[in-house]
PDB file of C-alpha atoms in Angstrom:
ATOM      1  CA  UNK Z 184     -10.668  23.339 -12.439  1.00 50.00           C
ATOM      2  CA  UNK Z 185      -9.677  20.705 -14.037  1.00 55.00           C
ATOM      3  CA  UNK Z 186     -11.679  17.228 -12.726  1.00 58.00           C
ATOM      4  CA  UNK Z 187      -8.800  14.706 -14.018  1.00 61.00           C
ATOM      5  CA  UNK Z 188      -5.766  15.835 -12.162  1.00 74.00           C
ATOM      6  CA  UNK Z 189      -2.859  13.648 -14.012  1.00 78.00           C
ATOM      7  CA  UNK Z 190      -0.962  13.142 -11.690  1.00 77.00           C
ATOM      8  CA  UNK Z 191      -3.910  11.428  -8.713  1.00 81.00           C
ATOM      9  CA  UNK Z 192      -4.874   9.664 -12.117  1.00 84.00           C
ATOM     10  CA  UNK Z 193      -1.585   8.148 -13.498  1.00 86.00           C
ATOM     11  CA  UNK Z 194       0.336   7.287 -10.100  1.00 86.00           C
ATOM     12  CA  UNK Z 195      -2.851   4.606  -8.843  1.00 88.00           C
ATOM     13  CA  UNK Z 196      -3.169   4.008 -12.477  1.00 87.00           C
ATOM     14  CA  UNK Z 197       0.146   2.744 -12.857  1.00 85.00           C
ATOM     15  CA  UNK Z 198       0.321   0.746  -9.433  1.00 86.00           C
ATOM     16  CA  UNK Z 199      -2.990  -1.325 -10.430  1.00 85.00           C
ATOM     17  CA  UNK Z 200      -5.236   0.242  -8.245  1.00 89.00           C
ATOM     18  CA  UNK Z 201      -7.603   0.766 -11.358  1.00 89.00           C
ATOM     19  CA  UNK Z 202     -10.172  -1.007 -13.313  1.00 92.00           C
ATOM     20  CA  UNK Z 203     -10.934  -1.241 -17.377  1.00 92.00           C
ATOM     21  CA  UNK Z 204     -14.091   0.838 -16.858  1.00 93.00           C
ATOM     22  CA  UNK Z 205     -11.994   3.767 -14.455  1.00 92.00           C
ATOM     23  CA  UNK Z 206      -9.034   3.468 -17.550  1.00 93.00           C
ATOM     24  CA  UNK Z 207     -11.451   4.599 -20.250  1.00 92.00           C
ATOM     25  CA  UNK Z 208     -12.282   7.811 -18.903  1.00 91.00           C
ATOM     26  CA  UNK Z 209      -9.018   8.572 -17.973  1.00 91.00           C
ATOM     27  CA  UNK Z 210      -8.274   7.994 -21.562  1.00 93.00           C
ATOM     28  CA  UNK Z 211      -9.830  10.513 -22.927  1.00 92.00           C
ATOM     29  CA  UNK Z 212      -9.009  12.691 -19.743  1.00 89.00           C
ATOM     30  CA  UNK Z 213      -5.166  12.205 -20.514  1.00 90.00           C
ATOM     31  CA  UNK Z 214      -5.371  13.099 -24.128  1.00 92.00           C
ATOM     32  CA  UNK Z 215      -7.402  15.956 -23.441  1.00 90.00           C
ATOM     33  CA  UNK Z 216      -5.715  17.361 -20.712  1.00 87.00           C
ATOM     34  CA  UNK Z 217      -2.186  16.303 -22.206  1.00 88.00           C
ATOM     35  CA  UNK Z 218      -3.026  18.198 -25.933  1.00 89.00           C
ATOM     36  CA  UNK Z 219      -3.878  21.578 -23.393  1.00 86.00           C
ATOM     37  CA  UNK Z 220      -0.635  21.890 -21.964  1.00 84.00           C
ATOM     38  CA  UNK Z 221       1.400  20.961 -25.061  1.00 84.00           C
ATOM     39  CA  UNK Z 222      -0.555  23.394 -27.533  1.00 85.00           C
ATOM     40  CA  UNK Z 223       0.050  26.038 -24.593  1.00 81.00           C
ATOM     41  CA  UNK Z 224       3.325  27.372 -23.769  1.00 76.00           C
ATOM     42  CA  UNK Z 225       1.825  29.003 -20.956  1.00 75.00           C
ATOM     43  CA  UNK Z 226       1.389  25.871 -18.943  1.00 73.00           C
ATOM     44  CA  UNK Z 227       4.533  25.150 -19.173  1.00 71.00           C
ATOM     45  CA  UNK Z 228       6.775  28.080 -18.120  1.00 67.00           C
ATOM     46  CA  UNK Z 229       8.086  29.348 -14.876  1.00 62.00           C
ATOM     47  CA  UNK Z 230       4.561  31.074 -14.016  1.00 61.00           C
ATOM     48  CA  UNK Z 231       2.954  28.348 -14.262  1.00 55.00           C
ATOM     49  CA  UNK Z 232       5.150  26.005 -11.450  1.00 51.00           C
ATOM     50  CA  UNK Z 233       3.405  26.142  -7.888  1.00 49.00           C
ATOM     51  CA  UNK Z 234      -0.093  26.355  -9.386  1.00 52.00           C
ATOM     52  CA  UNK Z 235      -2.686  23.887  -7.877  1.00 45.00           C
ATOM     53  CA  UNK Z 236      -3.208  22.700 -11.008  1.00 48.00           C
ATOM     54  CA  UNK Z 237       0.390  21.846 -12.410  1.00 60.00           C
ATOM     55  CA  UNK Z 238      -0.276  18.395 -12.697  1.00 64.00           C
ATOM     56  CA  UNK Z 239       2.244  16.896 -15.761  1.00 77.00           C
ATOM     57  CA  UNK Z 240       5.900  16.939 -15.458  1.00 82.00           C
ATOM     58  CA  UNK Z 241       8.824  14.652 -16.857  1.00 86.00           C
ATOM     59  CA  UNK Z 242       9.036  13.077 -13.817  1.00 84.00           C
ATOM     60  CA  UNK Z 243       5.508  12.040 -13.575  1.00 85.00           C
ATOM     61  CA  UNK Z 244       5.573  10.803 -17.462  1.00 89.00           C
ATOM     62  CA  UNK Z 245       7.659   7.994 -16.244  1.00 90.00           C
ATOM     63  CA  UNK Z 246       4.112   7.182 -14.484  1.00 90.00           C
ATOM     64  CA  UNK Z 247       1.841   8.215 -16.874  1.00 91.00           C
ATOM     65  CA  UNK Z 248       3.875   5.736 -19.715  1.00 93.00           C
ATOM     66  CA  UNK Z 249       3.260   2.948 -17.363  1.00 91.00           C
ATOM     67  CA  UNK Z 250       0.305   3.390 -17.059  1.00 93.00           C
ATOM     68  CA  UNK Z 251      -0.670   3.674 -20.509  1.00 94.00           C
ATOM     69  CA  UNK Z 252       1.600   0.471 -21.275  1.00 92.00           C
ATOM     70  CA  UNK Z 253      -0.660  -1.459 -19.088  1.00 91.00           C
ATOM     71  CA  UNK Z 254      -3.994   0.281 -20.424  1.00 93.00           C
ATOM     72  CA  UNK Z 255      -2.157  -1.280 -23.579  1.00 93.00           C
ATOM     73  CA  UNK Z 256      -2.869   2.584 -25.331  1.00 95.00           C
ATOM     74  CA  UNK Z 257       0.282   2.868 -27.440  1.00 96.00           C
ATOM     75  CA  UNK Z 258      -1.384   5.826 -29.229  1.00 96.00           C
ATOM     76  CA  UNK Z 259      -1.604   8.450 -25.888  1.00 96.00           C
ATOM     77  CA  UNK Z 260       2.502   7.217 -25.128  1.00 96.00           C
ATOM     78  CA  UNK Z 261       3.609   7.495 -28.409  1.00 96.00           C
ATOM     79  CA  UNK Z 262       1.663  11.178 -29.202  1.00 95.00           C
ATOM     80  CA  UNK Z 263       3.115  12.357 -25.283  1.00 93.00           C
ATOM     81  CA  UNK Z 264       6.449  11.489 -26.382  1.00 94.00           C
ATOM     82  CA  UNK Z 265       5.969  13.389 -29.776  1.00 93.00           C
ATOM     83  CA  UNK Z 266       4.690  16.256 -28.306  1.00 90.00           C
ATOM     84  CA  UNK Z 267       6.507  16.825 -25.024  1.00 90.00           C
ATOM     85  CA  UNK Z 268       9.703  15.113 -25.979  1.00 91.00           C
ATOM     86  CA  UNK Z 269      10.104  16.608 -29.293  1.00 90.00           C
ATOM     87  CA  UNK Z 270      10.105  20.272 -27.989  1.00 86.00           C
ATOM     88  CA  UNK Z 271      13.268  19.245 -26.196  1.00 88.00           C
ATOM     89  CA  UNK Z 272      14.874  18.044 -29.005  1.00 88.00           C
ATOM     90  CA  UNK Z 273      13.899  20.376 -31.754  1.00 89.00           C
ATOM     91  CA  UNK Z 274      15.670  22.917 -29.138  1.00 89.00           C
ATOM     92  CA  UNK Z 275      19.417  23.754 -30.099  1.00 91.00           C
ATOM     93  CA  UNK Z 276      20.337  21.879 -26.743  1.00 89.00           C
ATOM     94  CA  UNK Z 277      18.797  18.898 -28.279  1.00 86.00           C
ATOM     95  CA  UNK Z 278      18.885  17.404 -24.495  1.00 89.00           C
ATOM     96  CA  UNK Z 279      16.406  16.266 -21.999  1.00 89.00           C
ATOM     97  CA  UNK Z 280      15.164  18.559 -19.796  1.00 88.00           C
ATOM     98  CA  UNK Z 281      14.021  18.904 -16.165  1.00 86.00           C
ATOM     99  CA  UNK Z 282      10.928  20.445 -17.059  1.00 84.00           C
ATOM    100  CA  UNK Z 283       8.814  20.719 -19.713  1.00 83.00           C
ATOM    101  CA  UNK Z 284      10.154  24.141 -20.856  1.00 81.00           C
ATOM    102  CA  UNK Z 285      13.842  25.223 -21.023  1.00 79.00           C
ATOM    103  CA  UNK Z 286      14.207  27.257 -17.558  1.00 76.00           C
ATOM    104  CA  UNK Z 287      15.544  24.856 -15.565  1.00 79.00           C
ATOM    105  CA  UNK Z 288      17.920  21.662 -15.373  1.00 86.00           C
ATOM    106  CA  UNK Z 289      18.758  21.148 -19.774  1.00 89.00           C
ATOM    107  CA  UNK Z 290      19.789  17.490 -18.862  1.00 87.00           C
ATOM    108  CA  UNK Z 291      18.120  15.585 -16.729  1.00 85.00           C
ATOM    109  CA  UNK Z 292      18.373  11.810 -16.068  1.00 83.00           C
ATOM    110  CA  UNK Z 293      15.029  11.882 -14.346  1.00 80.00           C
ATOM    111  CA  UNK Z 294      13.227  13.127 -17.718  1.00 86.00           C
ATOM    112  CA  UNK Z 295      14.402  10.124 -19.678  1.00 87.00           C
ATOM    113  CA  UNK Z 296      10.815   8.221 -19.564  1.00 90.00           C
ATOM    114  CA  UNK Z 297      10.765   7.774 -22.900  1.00 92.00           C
ATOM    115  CA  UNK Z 298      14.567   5.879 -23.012  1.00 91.00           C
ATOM    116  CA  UNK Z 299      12.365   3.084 -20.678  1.00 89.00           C
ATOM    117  CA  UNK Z 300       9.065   3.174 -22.447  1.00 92.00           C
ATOM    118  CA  UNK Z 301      10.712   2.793 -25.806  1.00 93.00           C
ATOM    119  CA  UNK Z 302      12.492  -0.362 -24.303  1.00 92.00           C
ATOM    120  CA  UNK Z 303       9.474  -1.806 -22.621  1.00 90.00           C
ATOM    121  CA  UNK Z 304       6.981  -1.474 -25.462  1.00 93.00           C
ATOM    122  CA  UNK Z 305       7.813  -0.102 -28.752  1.00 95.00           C
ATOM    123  CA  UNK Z 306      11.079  -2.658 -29.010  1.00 95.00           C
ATOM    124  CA  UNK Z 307       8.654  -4.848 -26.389  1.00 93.00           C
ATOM    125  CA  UNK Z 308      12.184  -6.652 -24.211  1.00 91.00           C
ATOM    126  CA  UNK Z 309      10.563  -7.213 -20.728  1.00 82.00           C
ATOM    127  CA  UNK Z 310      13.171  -8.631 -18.313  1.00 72.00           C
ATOM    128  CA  UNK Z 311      11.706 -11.269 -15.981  1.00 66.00           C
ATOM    129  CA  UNK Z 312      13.241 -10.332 -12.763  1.00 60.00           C
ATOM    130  CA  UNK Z 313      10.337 -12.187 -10.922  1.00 61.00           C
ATOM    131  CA  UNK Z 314      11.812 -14.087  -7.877  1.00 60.00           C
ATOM    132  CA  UNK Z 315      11.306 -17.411  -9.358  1.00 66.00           C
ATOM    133  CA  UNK Z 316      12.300 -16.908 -12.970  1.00 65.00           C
ATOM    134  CA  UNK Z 317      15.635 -17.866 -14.574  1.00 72.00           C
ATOM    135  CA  UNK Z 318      17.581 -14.356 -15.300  1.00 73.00           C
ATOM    136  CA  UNK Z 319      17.788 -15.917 -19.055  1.00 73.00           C
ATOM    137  CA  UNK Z 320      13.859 -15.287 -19.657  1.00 78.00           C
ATOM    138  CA  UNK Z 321      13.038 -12.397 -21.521  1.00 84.00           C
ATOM    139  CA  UNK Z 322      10.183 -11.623 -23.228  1.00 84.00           C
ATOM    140  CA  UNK Z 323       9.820  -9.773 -26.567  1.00 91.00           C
ATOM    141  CA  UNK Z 324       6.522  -8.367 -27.598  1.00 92.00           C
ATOM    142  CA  UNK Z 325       6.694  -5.624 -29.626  1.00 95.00           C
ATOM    143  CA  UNK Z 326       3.525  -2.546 -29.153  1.00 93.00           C
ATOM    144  CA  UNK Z 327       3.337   0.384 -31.378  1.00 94.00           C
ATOM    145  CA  UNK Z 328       0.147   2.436 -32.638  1.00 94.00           C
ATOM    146  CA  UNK Z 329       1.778   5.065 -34.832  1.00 93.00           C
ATOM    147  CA  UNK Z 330       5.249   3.347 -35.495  1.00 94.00           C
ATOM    148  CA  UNK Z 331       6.505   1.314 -38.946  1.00 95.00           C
ATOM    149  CA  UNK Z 332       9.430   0.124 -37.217  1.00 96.00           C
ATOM    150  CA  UNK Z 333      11.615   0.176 -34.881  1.00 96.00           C
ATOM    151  CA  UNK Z 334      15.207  -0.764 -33.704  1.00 97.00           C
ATOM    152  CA  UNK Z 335      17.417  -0.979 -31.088  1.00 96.00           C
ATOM    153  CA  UNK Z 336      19.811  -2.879 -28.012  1.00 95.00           C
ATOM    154  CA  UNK Z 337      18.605  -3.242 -24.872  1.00 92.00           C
ATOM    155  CA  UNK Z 338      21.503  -3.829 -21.934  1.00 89.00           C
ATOM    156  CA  UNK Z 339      20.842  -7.262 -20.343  1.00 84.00           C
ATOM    157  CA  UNK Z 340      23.356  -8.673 -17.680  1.00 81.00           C
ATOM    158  CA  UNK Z 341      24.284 -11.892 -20.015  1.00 82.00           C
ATOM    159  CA  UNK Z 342      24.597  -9.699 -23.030  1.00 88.00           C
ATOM    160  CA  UNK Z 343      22.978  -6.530 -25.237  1.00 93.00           C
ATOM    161  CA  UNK Z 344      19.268  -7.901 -26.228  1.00 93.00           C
ATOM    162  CA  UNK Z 345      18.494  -6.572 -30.076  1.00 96.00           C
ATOM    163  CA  UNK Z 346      15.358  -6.518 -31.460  1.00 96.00           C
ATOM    164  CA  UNK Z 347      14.387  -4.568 -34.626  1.00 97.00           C
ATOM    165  CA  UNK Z 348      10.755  -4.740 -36.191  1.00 96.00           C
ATOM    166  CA  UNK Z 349       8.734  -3.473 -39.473  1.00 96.00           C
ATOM    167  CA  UNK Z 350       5.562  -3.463 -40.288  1.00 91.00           C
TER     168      UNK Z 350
END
């Protein structure tokens, strides 16, 4: 089996219950295990839901992606998002899905991860919703590995935030 199971990896991962040392391995654990099931179909079909080892779904990217924004590794979001996220919409739906293959739900607001992490980190506008901040604060800080630029609005309760970036 498989000794990195993504999902008891990413969820502690993502809540802080992790150090710098733990992070590295997973690393390479999450881009090894993440390039399997994209570069097989197989694990991600019908057949393959209900397995022990069905550990990756667009659900848990949401978890994975925060993870990997606090591990500050750009490279593993930005390559999940290619390769899972661009199945969905090279398909003539051109939606996003419940799964990871087209058998179920072919939009799902659940699977939208990548709307969030794309936010967050690539256009970088973190709201500070801390209980002592001022709901004016935000923070822009940009984080990309494979990206030139980027551009976009991000909805903010005292107005649309826009940020665009080039390298």
């Amino acid at each position: 089996g498989n000794p990195y199971q993504l999902h008891a990896s990413f969820y502690p991962g993502c809540f802080g219950a992790s150090t710098p040392e733990i992070d590295d391995v997973l690393a390479d654990a999450y881009v090894k295990r993440l390039r399997e099931i994209a570069d097989n179909p197989e694990l991600r079909t019908d057949n393959y839901v209900g397995r022990q080892d069905k550990d990756f779904s667009p659900y848990g990217a949401f978890y994975m992606l925060q993870h990997l924004s606090k591990m500050q590794r750009a490279d593993i979001a930005e390559d999940l998002i290619i390769r899972f996220y661009g199945i969905m919409l090279r398909h003539p739906t051109g939606t996003i899905w419940e799964q990871f293959y087209s058998g179920k739900s072919l939009c799902h607001a659940w699977s939208a991860a990548p709307t969030w992490y794309l936010s967050t980190n690539v256009l970088g506008v973190a709201m500070n919703f801390e209980a002592d901040s001022k709901i004016d604060e935000i923070i822009i800080e940009p984080q990309s590995d494979t990206l030139e630029w980027a551009s976009g609005v991000v909805p903010h309760p005292l107005g649309d935030v826009a940020v665009s970036w080039q390298v």
